[in-house]
Short mmCIF file of C-alpha atoms in Angstrom, two decimals:
data_model
loop_
_atom_site.label_atom_id
_atom_site.label_comp_id
_atom_site.label_asym_id
_atom_site.label_seq_id
_atom_site.Cartn_x
_atom_site.Cartn_y
_atom_site.Cartn_z
CA UNK A 202 88.60 251.92 -64.64
CA UNK A 203 91.59 254.31 -64.88
CA UNK A 204 93.79 253.96 -61.83
CA UNK A 205 95.07 257.05 -60.00
CA UNK A 206 98.81 257.58 -60.39
CA UNK A 207 99.45 256.66 -56.72
CA UNK A 208 98.05 253.14 -57.11
CA UNK A 209 100.60 250.44 -58.02
CA UNK A 210 99.99 248.57 -61.27
CA UNK A 211 97.97 245.43 -60.78
CA UNK A 212 96.08 246.62 -57.70
CA UNK A 213 92.64 245.03 -57.49
CA UNK A 214 90.30 248.00 -57.09
CA UNK A 215 87.33 245.67 -56.77
CA UNK A 216 88.51 244.12 -53.49
CA UNK A 217 87.89 246.13 -50.31
CA UNK A 218 90.89 247.15 -48.24
CA UNK A 219 90.88 247.85 -44.49
CA UNK A 220 93.16 250.91 -44.69
CA UNK A 221 90.99 252.53 -47.35
CA UNK A 222 87.80 251.61 -45.46
CA UNK A 223 89.29 253.36 -42.41
CA UNK A 224 89.96 256.43 -44.55
CA UNK A 225 86.31 256.36 -45.67
CA UNK A 226 85.05 256.14 -42.08
CA UNK A 227 87.16 259.21 -41.25
CA UNK A 228 85.58 261.13 -44.13
CA UNK A 229 88.58 260.88 -46.46
CA UNK A 230 88.80 260.56 -50.22
CA UNK A 231 91.58 257.97 -50.52
CA UNK A 232 89.30 255.01 -51.11
CA UNK A 233 87.49 253.22 -53.93
CA UNK A 234 83.93 252.13 -54.55
CA UNK A 235 84.60 248.60 -53.31
CA UNK A 236 85.84 250.05 -50.02
CA UNK A 237 82.89 252.41 -49.72
CA UNK A 238 80.37 249.69 -50.55
CA UNK A 239 81.74 247.33 -47.89
CA UNK A 240 82.07 250.13 -45.35
CA UNK A 241 78.49 251.28 -45.94
CA UNK A 242 77.28 247.72 -45.40
CA UNK A 243 79.24 247.61 -42.16
CA UNK A 244 77.64 250.88 -41.04
CA UNK A 245 74.19 249.49 -41.80
CA UNK A 246 74.93 246.66 -39.37
CA UNK A 247 76.73 248.89 -36.86
CA UNK A 248 75.81 252.59 -37.26
CA UNK A 249 78.42 253.74 -34.71
CA UNK A 250 81.42 252.51 -36.73
CA UNK A 251 82.44 255.94 -38.08
CA UNK A 252 82.33 257.38 -34.55
CA UNK A 253 84.45 254.47 -33.32
CA UNK A 254 87.08 255.09 -36.00
CA UNK A 255 87.13 258.80 -35.19
CA UNK A 256 87.45 258.04 -31.47
CA UNK A 257 90.42 255.85 -32.34
CA UNK A 258 92.08 258.64 -34.32
CA UNK A 259 91.39 261.09 -31.48
CA UNK A 260 93.12 258.69 -29.06
CA UNK A 261 96.13 258.55 -31.38
CA UNK A 262 96.37 262.34 -31.38
CA UNK A 263 96.10 262.60 -27.57
CA UNK A 264 98.65 259.85 -26.98
CA UNK A 265 101.17 261.28 -29.44
CA UNK A 266 100.87 264.76 -28.00
CA UNK A 267 101.13 263.44 -24.44
CA UNK A 268 104.37 261.66 -25.30
CA UNK A 269 105.73 264.64 -27.22
CA UNK A 270 105.09 266.78 -24.15
CA UNK A 271 107.25 264.36 -22.13
CA UNK A 272 110.11 264.87 -24.59
CA UNK A 273 109.62 262.09 -27.14
CA UNK A 274 110.44 263.24 -30.66
CA UNK A 275 110.85 259.93 -32.49
CA UNK A 276 107.78 257.96 -33.56
CA UNK A 277 107.46 254.57 -35.27
CA UNK A 278 103.92 254.08 -36.59
CA UNK A 279 103.46 250.40 -37.50
CA UNK A 280 100.37 249.57 -39.51
CA UNK A 281 99.96 253.25 -40.29
CA UNK A 282 97.65 252.93 -43.28
CA UNK A 283 97.31 256.20 -45.17
CA UNK A 284 98.43 259.12 -42.95
CA UNK A 285 95.50 261.44 -43.43
CA UNK A 286 93.25 263.23 -40.90
CA UNK A 287 95.53 264.28 -38.01
CA UNK A 288 98.35 261.82 -38.75
CA UNK A 289 101.22 261.21 -36.35
CA UNK A 290 103.62 263.76 -37.83
CA UNK A 291 101.07 266.57 -37.58
CA UNK A 292 100.03 265.65 -34.03
CA UNK A 293 103.64 265.36 -32.85
CA UNK A 294 104.86 268.55 -34.49
CA UNK A 295 102.11 270.58 -32.89
CA UNK A 296 104.22 270.03 -29.75
CA UNK A 297 107.68 269.13 -31.15
CA UNK A 298 108.32 270.73 -34.55
CA UNK A 299 111.44 268.55 -34.96
CA UNK A 300 109.58 265.25 -34.49
CA UNK A 301 110.67 262.41 -36.76
CA UNK A 302 108.23 259.74 -37.94
CA UNK A 303 108.75 256.42 -39.68
CA UNK A 304 105.50 255.08 -41.09
CA UNK A 305 105.36 251.32 -41.67
CA UNK A 306 102.67 249.35 -43.48
CA UNK A 307 102.48 246.06 -45.36
CA UNK A 308 99.87 247.29 -47.87
CA UNK A 309 101.62 248.45 -51.08
CA UNK A 310 98.74 250.77 -51.94
CA UNK A 311 98.88 252.48 -48.54
CA UNK A 312 102.68 252.72 -48.82
CA UNK A 313 102.58 254.17 -52.32
CA UNK A 314 100.03 256.80 -51.43
CA UNK A 315 101.80 257.64 -48.16
CA UNK A 316 105.04 258.26 -50.02
CA UNK A 317 103.24 260.58 -52.38
CA UNK A 318 101.67 262.52 -49.50
CA UNK A 319 104.99 262.82 -47.63
CA UNK A 320 107.38 263.32 -50.55
CA UNK A 321 108.22 266.88 -49.43
CA UNK A 322 108.57 266.04 -45.72
CA UNK A 323 112.25 265.48 -44.80
CA UNK A 324 111.40 264.29 -41.27
CA UNK A 325 108.96 261.55 -42.33
CA UNK A 326 109.69 258.35 -44.23
CA UNK A 327 107.54 255.41 -45.28
CA UNK A 328 108.63 251.76 -45.16
CA UNK A 329 106.89 248.71 -46.57
CA UNK A 330 107.26 245.98 -43.95
CA UNK A 331 105.13 243.62 -41.88
CA UNK A 332 104.83 243.45 -38.09
CA UNK A 333 104.46 239.68 -38.42
CA UNK A 334 108.12 239.60 -39.56
CA UNK A 335 109.63 241.75 -36.81
CA UNK A 336 113.27 240.89 -37.56
CA UNK A 337 112.86 242.13 -41.12
CA UNK A 338 110.99 245.23 -39.96
CA UNK A 339 113.63 246.14 -37.37
CA UNK A 340 116.44 245.61 -39.89
CA UNK A 341 115.11 248.19 -42.35
CA UNK A 342 117.64 251.06 -42.46
CA UNK A 343 115.04 253.74 -41.71
CA UNK A 344 113.73 251.85 -38.69
CA UNK A 345 117.21 250.93 -37.43
CA UNK A 346 118.29 254.57 -37.66
CA UNK A 347 115.26 255.74 -35.68
CA UNK A 348 115.85 253.17 -32.95
CA UNK A 349 119.62 253.51 -32.95
CA UNK A 350 119.94 257.10 -31.84
CA UNK A 351 119.63 256.31 -28.14
CA UNK A 352 116.59 258.57 -27.71
CA UNK A 353 113.22 257.25 -26.53
CA UNK A 354 110.98 256.12 -29.37
CA UNK A 355 107.19 255.91 -29.31
CA UNK A 356 105.94 252.83 -31.16
CA UNK A 357 102.35 253.09 -32.33
CA UNK A 358 100.25 249.99 -32.89
CA UNK A 359 96.95 251.79 -33.30
CA UNK A 360 94.09 249.65 -34.62
CA UNK A 361 96.54 247.15 -36.12
CA UNK A 362 96.93 244.16 -33.78
CA UNK A 363 93.33 243.06 -34.27
CA UNK A 364 94.37 242.33 -37.86
CA UNK A 365 97.05 239.88 -36.65
CA UNK A 366 95.48 236.52 -35.77
CA UNK A 367 96.82 234.46 -32.89
CA UNK A 368 98.41 232.01 -35.32
CA UNK A 369 100.69 234.75 -36.66
CA UNK A 370 102.32 235.38 -33.28
CA UNK A 371 101.19 238.92 -32.36
CA UNK A 372 102.56 238.76 -28.80
CA UNK A 373 105.95 237.51 -29.99
CA UNK A 374 106.11 240.28 -32.59
CA UNK A 375 105.27 243.02 -30.08
CA UNK A 376 107.86 241.62 -27.65
CA UNK A 377 110.53 241.68 -30.38
CA UNK A 378 109.81 245.33 -31.11
CA UNK A 379 109.73 246.18 -27.39
CA UNK A 380 113.10 244.53 -26.83
CA UNK A 381 114.65 246.66 -29.57
CA UNK A 382 113.57 249.97 -28.00
CA UNK A 383 115.88 252.37 -26.13
CA UNK A 384 115.18 253.06 -22.43
CA UNK A 385 112.29 255.42 -21.80
CA UNK A 386 110.48 254.42 -24.98
CA UNK A 387 106.72 253.92 -25.20
CA UNK A 388 104.11 251.66 -26.76
CA UNK A 389 100.84 253.25 -27.89
CA UNK A 390 98.19 250.66 -28.61
CA UNK A 391 94.50 250.47 -29.46
CA UNK A 392 92.58 247.30 -30.23
CA UNK A 393 89.06 246.20 -31.08
CA UNK A 394 87.55 244.56 -28.01
CA UNK A 395 85.01 241.82 -27.51
CA UNK A 396 83.69 243.45 -24.36
CA UNK A 397 82.15 246.77 -25.33
CA UNK A 398 79.47 245.48 -27.70
CA UNK A 399 79.48 241.67 -27.62
CA UNK A 400 76.19 241.70 -29.53
CA UNK A 401 77.97 243.25 -32.53
CA UNK A 402 81.32 241.43 -32.37
CA UNK A 403 80.41 238.49 -34.62
CA UNK A 404 78.81 240.67 -37.30
CA UNK A 405 81.77 243.04 -37.34
CA UNK A 406 84.32 240.23 -37.63
CA UNK A 407 82.24 238.67 -40.40
CA UNK A 408 82.46 241.87 -42.48
CA UNK A 409 86.25 241.91 -42.30
CA UNK A 410 86.47 238.24 -43.29
CA UNK A 411 85.58 239.49 -46.78
CA UNK A 412 88.75 241.62 -46.92
CA UNK A 413 92.41 240.55 -47.07
CA UNK A 414 92.68 241.55 -43.38
CA UNK A 415 90.22 239.60 -41.20
CA UNK A 416 89.55 240.93 -37.71
CA UNK A 417 90.39 239.25 -34.39
CA UNK A 418 88.70 241.04 -31.48
CA UNK A 419 90.23 240.40 -28.03
CA UNK A 420 89.33 240.79 -24.37
CA UNK A 421 90.71 243.49 -22.06
CA UNK A 422 93.02 240.94 -20.41
CA UNK A 423 94.35 239.85 -23.81
CA UNK A 424 94.97 243.47 -24.79
CA UNK A 425 96.72 244.23 -21.50
CA UNK A 426 99.06 241.29 -22.16
CA UNK A 427 100.62 243.21 -25.06
CA UNK A 428 102.09 245.61 -22.46
CA UNK A 429 104.18 242.94 -20.73
CA UNK A 430 107.49 244.48 -19.65
CA UNK A 431 106.17 248.04 -19.72
CA UNK A 432 104.65 250.30 -17.08
CA UNK A 433 101.12 251.31 -18.00
CA UNK A 434 100.47 255.04 -17.98
CA UNK A 435 97.36 256.08 -16.04
CA UNK A 436 94.50 255.32 -16.56
CA UNK A 437 95.71 251.98 -17.95
CA UNK A 438 93.84 250.06 -20.66
CA UNK A 439 90.43 251.69 -21.02
CA UNK A 440 87.82 252.40 -23.68
CA UNK A 441 89.02 254.84 -26.33
CA UNK A 442 87.27 258.00 -25.06
CA UNK A 443 88.44 257.32 -21.49
CA UNK A 444 92.17 257.58 -22.19
CA UNK A 445 93.16 261.05 -20.93
CA UNK A 446 90.20 262.93 -22.46
CA UNK A 447 90.75 266.59 -23.25
CA UNK A 448 87.81 267.41 -20.97
CA UNK A 449 85.72 265.13 -18.70
CA UNK A 450 82.53 265.98 -20.55
CA UNK A 451 83.90 264.59 -23.81
CA UNK A 452 83.84 260.98 -22.62
CA UNK A 453 80.09 260.56 -22.93
CA UNK A 454 77.76 258.36 -20.87
CA UNK A 455 78.60 255.09 -22.67
CA UNK A 456 82.30 254.91 -23.59
CA UNK A 457 81.97 251.15 -23.96
CA UNK A 458 79.94 251.72 -27.13
CA UNK A 459 83.19 252.76 -28.83
CA UNK A 460 84.28 249.11 -28.22
CA UNK A 461 87.96 249.77 -28.84
CA UNK A 462 90.34 249.73 -25.90
CA UNK A 463 93.55 251.73 -25.69
CA UNK A 464 96.57 252.27 -23.51
CA UNK A 465 100.13 253.58 -23.37
CA UNK A 466 103.05 251.81 -21.70
CA UNK A 467 106.56 253.10 -20.96
CA UNK A 468 109.86 251.28 -20.66
CA UNK A 469 111.86 252.06 -17.51
#
């Protein structure tokens, strides 16, 4: 198979990748047959998965635009994947045309393709780093510059922490990032939950065990614990469609079927 020019040499195109599976669920084209095959199998077991992924991306857009409307113009998207389909820089600049974004991911394929997509964007940069090594992440020059300007920064951990198992210290990592933020900063977070569809949780986690990024679904209380030291923005940690919907009728009768929970917290 001939590799596209954005794929680093040596990439295993036969092994599914969570970032590319997410792109497939969103209707994108930045994925390979191994990703599509695994994603289709997941959809057979859980037909609502594409809608869940799109609800997650819609939450990201609403949260970013909410924060931009409050004056935030610096965004740090950790675990960004491939920034397609209403990415952070597009959502933010719909409100703040001068918004700066640092995209961070630990997947070299996602990083390579992101750099290609953003090569002509002077206000966006892409960094290869890992949330599980927060000291290294925070020391990267691009990240340090974003955090060092004294302005509030919005940190996005959207659909990423469920890929960090308890043994890798997710709470410690989030606390390290929080402690590095200027006053008035924000944490935007979404996370796969055990509570919305407990009947599907085991099957969904089993699918991701076949990828390099196994899934750890958590309870609402466990997700809320990531916001320690921050003030939750109303309505708190809720199911994805329930977080500040654009119109009440868009929530639907069963928001719990989207399974993911989301919230935004602010530093004093």
